[in-house]
Coordinates of C-alpha atoms in Angstrom, one line a residue:
M707 CA 15.9 1.5 19.2
L708 CA 14.4 4.0 17.3
D709 CA 15.7 7.8 18.1
I710 CA 12.4 9.5 18.2
D711 CA 14.1 12.8 17.9
R712 CA 16.0 12.3 15.2
L713 CA 13.0 11.0 13.7
R714 CA 11.0 14.1 14.4
A715 CA 13.9 16.3 13.5
D716 CA 14.3 14.9 10.1
I717 CA 10.6 15.7 9.1
P718 CA 9.7 19.7 8.0
A719 CA 6.0 19.7 9.7
Y720 CA 8.1 19.2 12.9
A721 CA 11.3 20.9 13.3
D722 CA 10.0 23.9 11.9
A723 CA 6.5 24.3 13.6
D724 CA 6.5 27.4 15.6
G725 CA 3.8 26.6 18.2
P726 CA 3.0 23.0 19.6
P727 CA 3.3 20.6 16.3
P728 CA 0.2 18.6 14.3
V729 CA -1.1 15.1 15.7
F730 CA -0.5 13.6 12.2
L731 CA -2.4 10.1 11.8
D732 CA -2.7 9.3 8.6
S733 CA 0.1 7.6 7.3
A734 CA -2.3 4.9 5.6
G735 CA -2.9 7.8 3.2
S736 CA 0.2 9.7 2.6
S737 CA 2.6 10.3 5.1
L738 CA 5.2 12.8 6.1
P739 CA 8.4 11.9 4.3
P740 CA 11.9 12.4 5.6
R741 CA 13.7 15.7 4.9
V742 CA 15.9 13.9 2.4
V743 CA 12.9 12.8 0.7
I744 CA 12.2 16.0 0.0
D745 CA 15.7 17.2 -0.6
T746 CA 16.5 14.5 -3.4
A747 CA 13.5 15.1 -5.4
V748 CA 13.8 19.1 -5.1
A749 CA 17.6 18.4 -5.8
H750 CA 16.8 16.7 -9.1
L751 CA 13.9 18.8 -10.6
R752 CA 16.6 21.9 -10.1
R753 CA 18.9 20.2 -12.0
E754 CA 16.7 19.3 -14.5
A755 CA 15.6 23.0 -14.8
E756 CA 19.8 23.4 -15.2
V757 CA 20.6 20.7 -17.9
G758 CA 17.1 19.6 -19.1
G759 CA 15.2 16.1 -18.3
Y760 CA 17.2 14.0 -20.5
R761 CA 20.6 15.0 -19.6
A762 CA 19.8 14.8 -15.6
A763 CA 18.2 11.5 -15.9
A764 CA 21.3 10.4 -17.5
E765 CA 23.9 11.7 -14.6
R766 CA 21.6 9.7 -12.5
L767 CA 21.1 6.1 -13.6
D768 CA 23.2 4.6 -11.1
D769 CA 20.8 6.5 -8.7
L770 CA 17.8 5.1 -10.5
A771 CA 19.0 1.2 -10.2
A772 CA 19.7 1.8 -6.9
V773 CA 16.1 2.3 -6.3
K774 CA 15.2 -1.2 -7.2
T775 CA 18.2 -2.4 -5.3
A776 CA 16.8 -0.6 -2.4
I777 CA 13.3 -2.1 -2.5
A778 CA 14.8 -5.3 -3.4
T779 CA 16.2 -5.5 0.1
L780 CA 13.6 -4.3 2.0
I781 CA 11.1 -7.0 0.4
N782 CA 14.2 -10.3 -0.4
A783 CA 14.0 -9.8 -3.9
D784 CA 16.1 -9.7 -6.8
P785 CA 16.3 -6.1 -8.2
S786 CA 15.2 -7.6 -11.6
A787 CA 11.8 -8.6 -10.5
I788 CA 11.3 -4.6 -9.6
A789 CA 9.4 -2.5 -11.6
L790 CA 9.0 0.8 -10.9
S791 CA 5.1 2.9 -11.3
D792 CA 3.4 5.7 -10.5
S793 CA 0.9 4.1 -8.0
A794 CA 0.1 0.6 -6.4
S795 CA -3.1 0.5 -8.4
R796 CA -0.9 1.2 -11.8
S797 CA 1.3 -1.9 -10.3
W798 CA -1.4 -3.7 -9.6
A799 CA -3.4 -3.2 -12.9
D800 CA -0.2 -3.7 -15.3
F801 CA 0.1 -7.0 -13.8
F802 CA -3.8 -8.7 -13.5
Y803 CA -4.2 -7.6 -17.2
S804 CA -1.3 -9.1 -18.0
I805 CA -2.8 -12.5 -17.1
P806 CA -5.3 -14.1 -20.2
L807 CA -8.6 -15.5 -19.5
R808 CA -11.1 -17.3 -21.4
P809 CA -14.6 -17.8 -20.9
G810 CA -15.0 -20.2 -17.5
D811 CA -12.3 -18.7 -15.8
R812 CA -12.7 -17.6 -12.4
I813 CA -11.5 -14.6 -10.6
L814 CA -11.1 -14.8 -6.7
I815 CA -10.9 -11.2 -4.8
S816 CA -10.8 -11.0 -1.0
G817 CA -13.7 -10.0 0.7
S818 CA -11.9 -6.8 1.9
D819 CA -10.8 -6.2 -1.2
Y820 CA -10.1 -2.7 -2.6
A821 CA -12.6 -0.7 -5.1
S822 CA -9.8 -0.8 -7.9
N823 CA -9.4 -4.1 -7.6
A824 CA -12.8 -4.7 -7.8
I825 CA -13.5 -2.7 -10.7
A826 CA -10.8 -4.3 -12.9
A827 CA -11.9 -7.5 -11.7
L828 CA -15.6 -7.0 -12.9
Q829 CA -14.3 -5.4 -15.9
R830 CA -12.3 -8.2 -17.2
A831 CA -14.8 -10.7 -16.3
R832 CA -17.4 -8.9 -18.7
A833 CA -14.6 -8.5 -21.4
T834 CA -13.3 -11.6 -21.5
G835 CA -16.5 -14.2 -20.1
A836 CA -14.5 -14.9 -16.9
V837 CA -16.6 -15.0 -13.4
V838 CA -15.5 -12.8 -10.0
E839 CA -16.1 -14.6 -6.9
S840 CA -15.9 -13.5 -3.5
I841 CA -13.9 -15.7 -0.8
P842 CA -15.7 -15.7 2.3
S843 CA -14.0 -14.0 5.6
D844 CA -14.4 -15.6 9.2
D845 CA -15.5 -14.9 11.9
T846 CA -12.2 -13.1 12.5
G847 CA -13.0 -10.8 9.7
R848 CA -9.8 -12.7 8.0
I849 CA -9.7 -14.5 4.7
D850 CA -11.4 -17.7 5.8
L851 CA -8.9 -20.3 4.6
A852 CA -10.7 -23.2 4.3
A853 CA -13.5 -21.5 2.6
L854 CA -10.9 -20.9 -0.3
D855 CA -9.7 -24.3 -0.3
A856 CA -13.1 -25.8 -0.8
M857 CA -13.8 -23.0 -3.7
L858 CA -10.7 -24.1 -5.5
D859 CA -10.3 -26.5 -8.9
E860 CA -8.7 -25.7 -12.4
R861 CA -10.6 -23.2 -13.3
V862 CA -9.9 -20.7 -10.9
R863 CA -6.6 -18.7 -12.6
I864 CA -6.1 -15.6 -10.3
V865 CA -6.2 -14.8 -7.2
S866 CA -6.7 -11.2 -5.6
L867 CA -5.4 -11.2 -1.9
L868 CA -5.5 -8.1 -0.2
H869 CA -2.7 -8.4 2.8
T870 CA -4.1 -5.1 4.8
P871 CA -7.4 -3.5 4.0
T872 CA -7.6 0.3 3.7
N873 CA -10.5 0.5 6.3
G874 CA -8.8 -1.3 9.4
G875 CA -6.3 -2.8 10.7
L876 CA -7.1 -6.4 9.7
V877 CA -4.0 -8.6 8.2
N878 CA -4.8 -11.4 6.0
P879 CA -3.1 -14.7 6.2
A880 CA -1.2 -14.0 2.8
A881 CA 1.5 -16.7 3.0
E882 CA -0.9 -19.7 3.9
A883 CA -3.8 -18.4 1.5
T884 CA -0.9 -18.7 -1.9
R885 CA 0.3 -21.9 -0.8
I886 CA -3.5 -23.0 -1.3
A887 CA -3.9 -21.3 -4.0
H888 CA -0.6 -22.7 -5.3
R889 CA -2.2 -26.2 -5.2
V890 CA -4.4 -26.1 -8.2
G891 CA -2.3 -23.2 -10.1
A892 CA -3.9 -20.5 -9.3
L893 CA -1.9 -17.7 -9.8
V894 CA -1.7 -15.4 -6.6
L895 CA -1.8 -11.1 -6.9
L896 CA -1.0 -9.3 -3.6
D897 CA -2.1 -6.2 -2.9
A898 CA 0.1 -4.9 0.0
C899 CA -0.3 -1.0 -0.5
Q900 CA -0.9 -0.9 3.4
S901 CA 1.3 -3.6 4.4
V902 CA 5.1 -2.4 2.7
G903 CA 6.8 0.1 4.9
Q904 CA 4.7 -1.0 8.4
I905 CA 4.9 -4.7 8.1
R906 CA 7.7 -7.4 7.5
I907 CA 7.5 -8.5 3.6
D908 CA 9.5 -11.3 2.4
V909 CA 8.0 -12.6 -1.2
A910 CA 10.1 -15.6 -0.5
E911 CA 8.2 -16.1 2.6
L912 CA 5.2 -15.4 0.9
G913 CA 5.2 -16.9 -1.7
V914 CA 3.3 -14.9 -4.0
D915 CA 3.7 -14.5 -7.8
A916 CA 3.1 -10.7 -8.2
L917 CA 3.0 -7.8 -4.9
S918 CA 2.0 -4.3 -5.9
A919 CA 2.8 -1.4 -3.7
T920 CA 2.6 2.6 -3.3
G921 CA 5.8 5.3 -2.2
R922 CA 3.4 7.9 -0.5
K923 CA 1.8 5.7 2.7
W924 CA 4.1 3.9 5.1
L925 CA 7.3 3.9 2.8
R926 CA 7.0 7.9 3.6
G927 CA 7.9 8.4 -0.2
P928 CA 6.4 11.0 -3.0
R929 CA 3.1 10.8 -4.3
G930 CA 2.8 9.2 -7.5
T931 CA 5.3 6.1 -6.8
G932 CA 4.8 2.8 -6.9
F933 CA 6.1 -0.2 -7.4
L934 CA 5.5 -3.9 -8.8
Y935 CA 6.9 -7.1 -7.9
V936 CA 6.8 -10.4 -10.4
R937 CA 8.4 -13.2 -9.8
P938 CA 11.3 -14.3 -12.0
E939 CA 9.8 -17.7 -13.2
L940 CA 6.5 -16.4 -13.9
C941 CA 7.7 -12.4 -15.3
A942 CA 9.4 -14.3 -18.6
E943 CA 5.9 -15.9 -19.3
L944 CA 3.4 -12.6 -19.3
E945 CA 3.3 -10.2 -22.1
P946 CA 2.0 -6.6 -19.8
G947 CA -1.1 -4.8 -22.6
R948 CA 1.2 -2.2 -22.8
L949 CA 4.4 -1.7 -24.1
D950 CA 6.7 1.1 -25.5
L951 CA 10.5 1.2 -26.3
H952 CA 11.6 1.0 -22.5
S953 CA 9.6 -2.2 -22.0
A954 CA 10.5 -3.9 -25.4
T955 CA 12.7 -4.1 -28.1
W956 CA 11.7 -2.9 -31.9
T957 CA 13.7 -5.4 -33.5
G958 CA 12.2 -5.2 -36.9
P959 CA 9.5 -4.0 -39.5
A960 CA 7.2 -6.3 -37.9
D961 CA 8.8 -7.6 -34.7
Y962 CA 9.8 -6.4 -31.0
R963 CA 11.6 -8.1 -28.2
L964 CA 10.3 -8.0 -24.2
A965 CA 12.7 -6.8 -21.8
P966 CA 13.9 -10.0 -20.2
D967 CA 12.7 -9.0 -16.6
A968 CA 10.3 -6.9 -14.7
T969 CA 11.4 -3.8 -16.9
R970 CA 9.0 -4.9 -19.4
F971 CA 6.2 -4.0 -16.7
E972 CA 7.4 -0.3 -17.0
F973 CA 7.3 3.2 -19.6
W974 CA 9.9 5.0 -20.8
E975 CA 8.4 8.3 -19.6
C976 CA 8.4 8.6 -15.8
D977 CA 8.8 11.1 -13.0
V978 CA 12.4 10.8 -12.3
A979 CA 12.7 13.2 -9.2
A980 CA 9.9 11.4 -7.7
R981 CA 11.3 8.0 -8.2
L982 CA 15.2 9.1 -6.4
G983 CA 12.8 10.2 -3.9
L984 CA 11.1 6.8 -3.3
G985 CA 14.9 5.4 -3.4
A986 CA 16.1 8.1 -0.9
A987 CA 12.5 7.0 1.4
V988 CA 13.3 3.3 1.5
R989 CA 17.1 3.6 2.2
Y990 CA 15.9 5.8 5.2
L991 CA 13.7 3.1 6.6
L992 CA 16.4 0.5 6.0
D993 CA 18.3 3.1 8.1
Q994 CA 16.4 2.8 11.0
G995 CA 15.9 -0.8 11.0
P996 CA 12.8 -1.8 9.6
D997 CA 11.8 -4.4 12.3
E998 CA 12.4 -1.3 14.8
V999 CA 9.8 1.1 12.7
F1000 CA 7.3 -1.7 12.5
A1001 CA 7.2 -2.7 16.2
A1002 CA 7.2 1.3 17.2
V1003 CA 3.8 1.5 14.4
A1004 CA 2.3 -1.6 15.9
A1005 CA 2.6 -0.3 19.3
N1006 CA 1.0 3.1 18.3
A1007 CA -2.0 1.6 16.9
A1008 CA -2.2 -1.1 19.9
Y1009 CA -2.3 2.5 22.3
L1010 CA -5.1 3.9 20.3
R1011 CA -7.1 0.6 20.2
R1012 CA -6.5 0.5 24.1
H1013 CA -7.9 3.7 24.7
L1014 CA -10.2 4.2 22.1
S1015 CA -11.9 1.4 23.5
A1016 CA -12.3 2.8 27.0
V1017 CA -14.1 5.7 26.0
P1018 CA -18.1 5.6 26.2
G1019 CA -19.4 6.1 23.0
V1020 CA -16.5 4.9 20.5
T1021 CA -16.3 1.6 19.2
V1022 CA -13.1 0.3 17.6
R1023 CA -14.0 -1.3 14.2
D1024 CA -10.9 -3.4 13.8
L1025 CA -11.1 -7.2 12.9
G1026 CA -8.9 -9.9 12.6
T1027 CA -6.2 -11.4 14.9
E1028 CA -3.0 -10.2 14.1
Q1029 CA -3.5 -6.2 13.7
C1030 CA -1.3 -3.7 12.2
G1031 CA -1.0 0.1 12.1
I1032 CA -4.5 1.1 10.6
V1033 CA -6.9 1.9 13.8
S1034 CA -10.5 2.6 12.3
F1035 CA -13.4 3.7 14.7
T1036 CA -16.9 5.0 14.8
V1037 CA -18.1 8.0 17.4
D1038 CA -21.7 7.3 18.4
G1039 CA -24.1 10.2 16.9
V1040 CA -21.3 11.8 15.0
E1041 CA -20.5 10.7 11.3
P1042 CA -17.0 10.2 10.7
V1043 CA -16.8 12.8 8.5
E1044 CA -17.6 15.5 10.7
V1045 CA -15.2 13.4 13.8
R1046 CA -12.9 13.9 10.9
D1047 CA -13.6 17.5 10.3
R1048 CA -13.5 18.3 13.9
L1049 CA -10.6 17.0 14.1
R1050 CA -8.8 18.8 11.7
A1051 CA -9.8 22.0 13.4
A1052 CA -7.6 20.7 16.0
D1053 CA -4.6 20.3 14.1
I1054 CA -5.3 16.9 13.9
T1055 CA -4.9 14.8 10.7
V1056 CA -7.3 11.5 10.3
T1057 CA -9.3 10.5 7.4
V1058 CA -12.5 8.9 6.6
S1059 CA -12.8 5.7 4.8
H1060 CA -16.3 5.4 3.0
R1061 CA -18.2 2.2 2.2
S1062 CA -17.3 2.4 -1.6
S1063 CA -13.7 2.1 -1.2
T1064 CA -14.2 -1.7 0.4
L1065 CA -18.1 -2.8 -1.0
L1066 CA -18.1 -6.4 0.5
D1067 CA -16.7 -5.6 3.5
M1068 CA -18.5 -2.5 5.0
S1069 CA -21.9 -3.6 3.4
A1070 CA -21.4 -6.9 5.2
R1071 CA -21.1 -4.8 8.2
Q1072 CA -23.5 -2.3 8.0
L1073 CA -21.2 0.2 7.8
D1074 CA -21.1 3.5 5.4
S1075 CA -17.8 4.7 6.6
V1076 CA -15.1 4.6 9.9
V1077 CA -12.6 7.2 11.0
R1078 CA -8.9 5.9 10.1
A1079 CA -6.3 6.6 12.4
S1080 CA -2.7 5.7 11.2
P1081 CA 0.5 6.8 13.3
H1082 CA 3.7 5.5 12.3
C1083 CA 6.8 5.5 13.8
F1084 CA 7.6 9.3 14.5
V1085 CA 4.2 9.9 16.8
T1086 CA 4.6 10.3 20.3
T1087 CA 2.7 9.2 23.0
D1088 CA 1.8 12.6 23.7
E1089 CA 0.4 13.4 20.5
L1090 CA -1.5 10.1 20.4
D1091 CA -3.1 11.6 24.1
R1092 CA -4.0 14.8 22.4
F1093 CA -6.2 13.1 19.6
L1094 CA -7.7 10.4 22.3
D1095 CA -8.4 14.1 24.1
A1096 CA -10.0 15.2 21.0
V1097 CA -12.1 12.2 20.4
D1098 CA -13.8 12.7 23.8
R1099 CA -14.5 16.1 23.0
V1100 CA -16.1 14.9 20.1
R1101 CA -17.9 12.5 22.0
R1102 CA -19.2 14.2 24.6
A1103 CA -20.3 17.5 22.8
A1104 CA -23.0 14.8 20.9
D1105 CA -24.2 13.9 23.9

């Protein structure tokens, strides 16, 4: 069982607070890191100031390798299948742009796909003559597996699956969709930006060809960190669109050799302090017990959904049959941005998800924006109740 007192003692925002602690409900945006993450990153920055960045990095080569080992442990992969990057978007794009496309090839995207993914798909379609098509959603909001099966043929080159969308608690059936896509040889790229760190991820069970994730959200690592998993058998077949002397070796005047593993998706220059901080964040999660953390996140979100649904004038907007730690809602007569700002004035942090981020899904549901609350395992029931009371006050003020 999680030690909530220890968890909160490890967070400066709580441990160092003079008065009532803030109510933090934005782990789907950028979560509160434990102190070990801050200390790890800052200590390396100080070391760089003492001996320079090159020597400081050379001293931490084993620790940098351990970052991949920790991530691999979390998602049940081999460390050689992990490439570190500066964001989930970078990881997703690096893999996506490495897939050769020809005129007539088909790219399938999820109905709740994120704007960055859709834009990249549209750009490549324009450049290559490929086409982009959206996988329909079923009555629950999840990917319609029967519709996906009916769409597939040998021209489907890549399927972009969104595990959990940015605008709500839906969890898509990624493993089932992957098995269907693989029947025609399509590659599956899973955007796990909102799921790694709050949902159990096992890449062997999921069967995906690649998975992208960020450090700053549910993993509670630094901003500017992320990673890409690439199925080892596939990795050797792909050449990223950008290379340097880390991802490849210059072997002759007119030749080079790609790194043999997922390192080919990395560049030499990076934020070493941030990557060490990411490793500290993943190890912290492993030490706490991932299943315990995931269960606490789910319980907090379920509590919010249940009690928000009982507030007159508040509509919970989450879809799906399986739901996660993201809770989306609207308040009658009050724009989501105004709800966010009024809550912020009470030291309650939520965010707003706009239609432009998930255009297909939000347009289909005729929503311009929703308020997004995402409580991590360290949030207490008292803080959830403070949030619920504040939402009710916002609602009553609009009457």
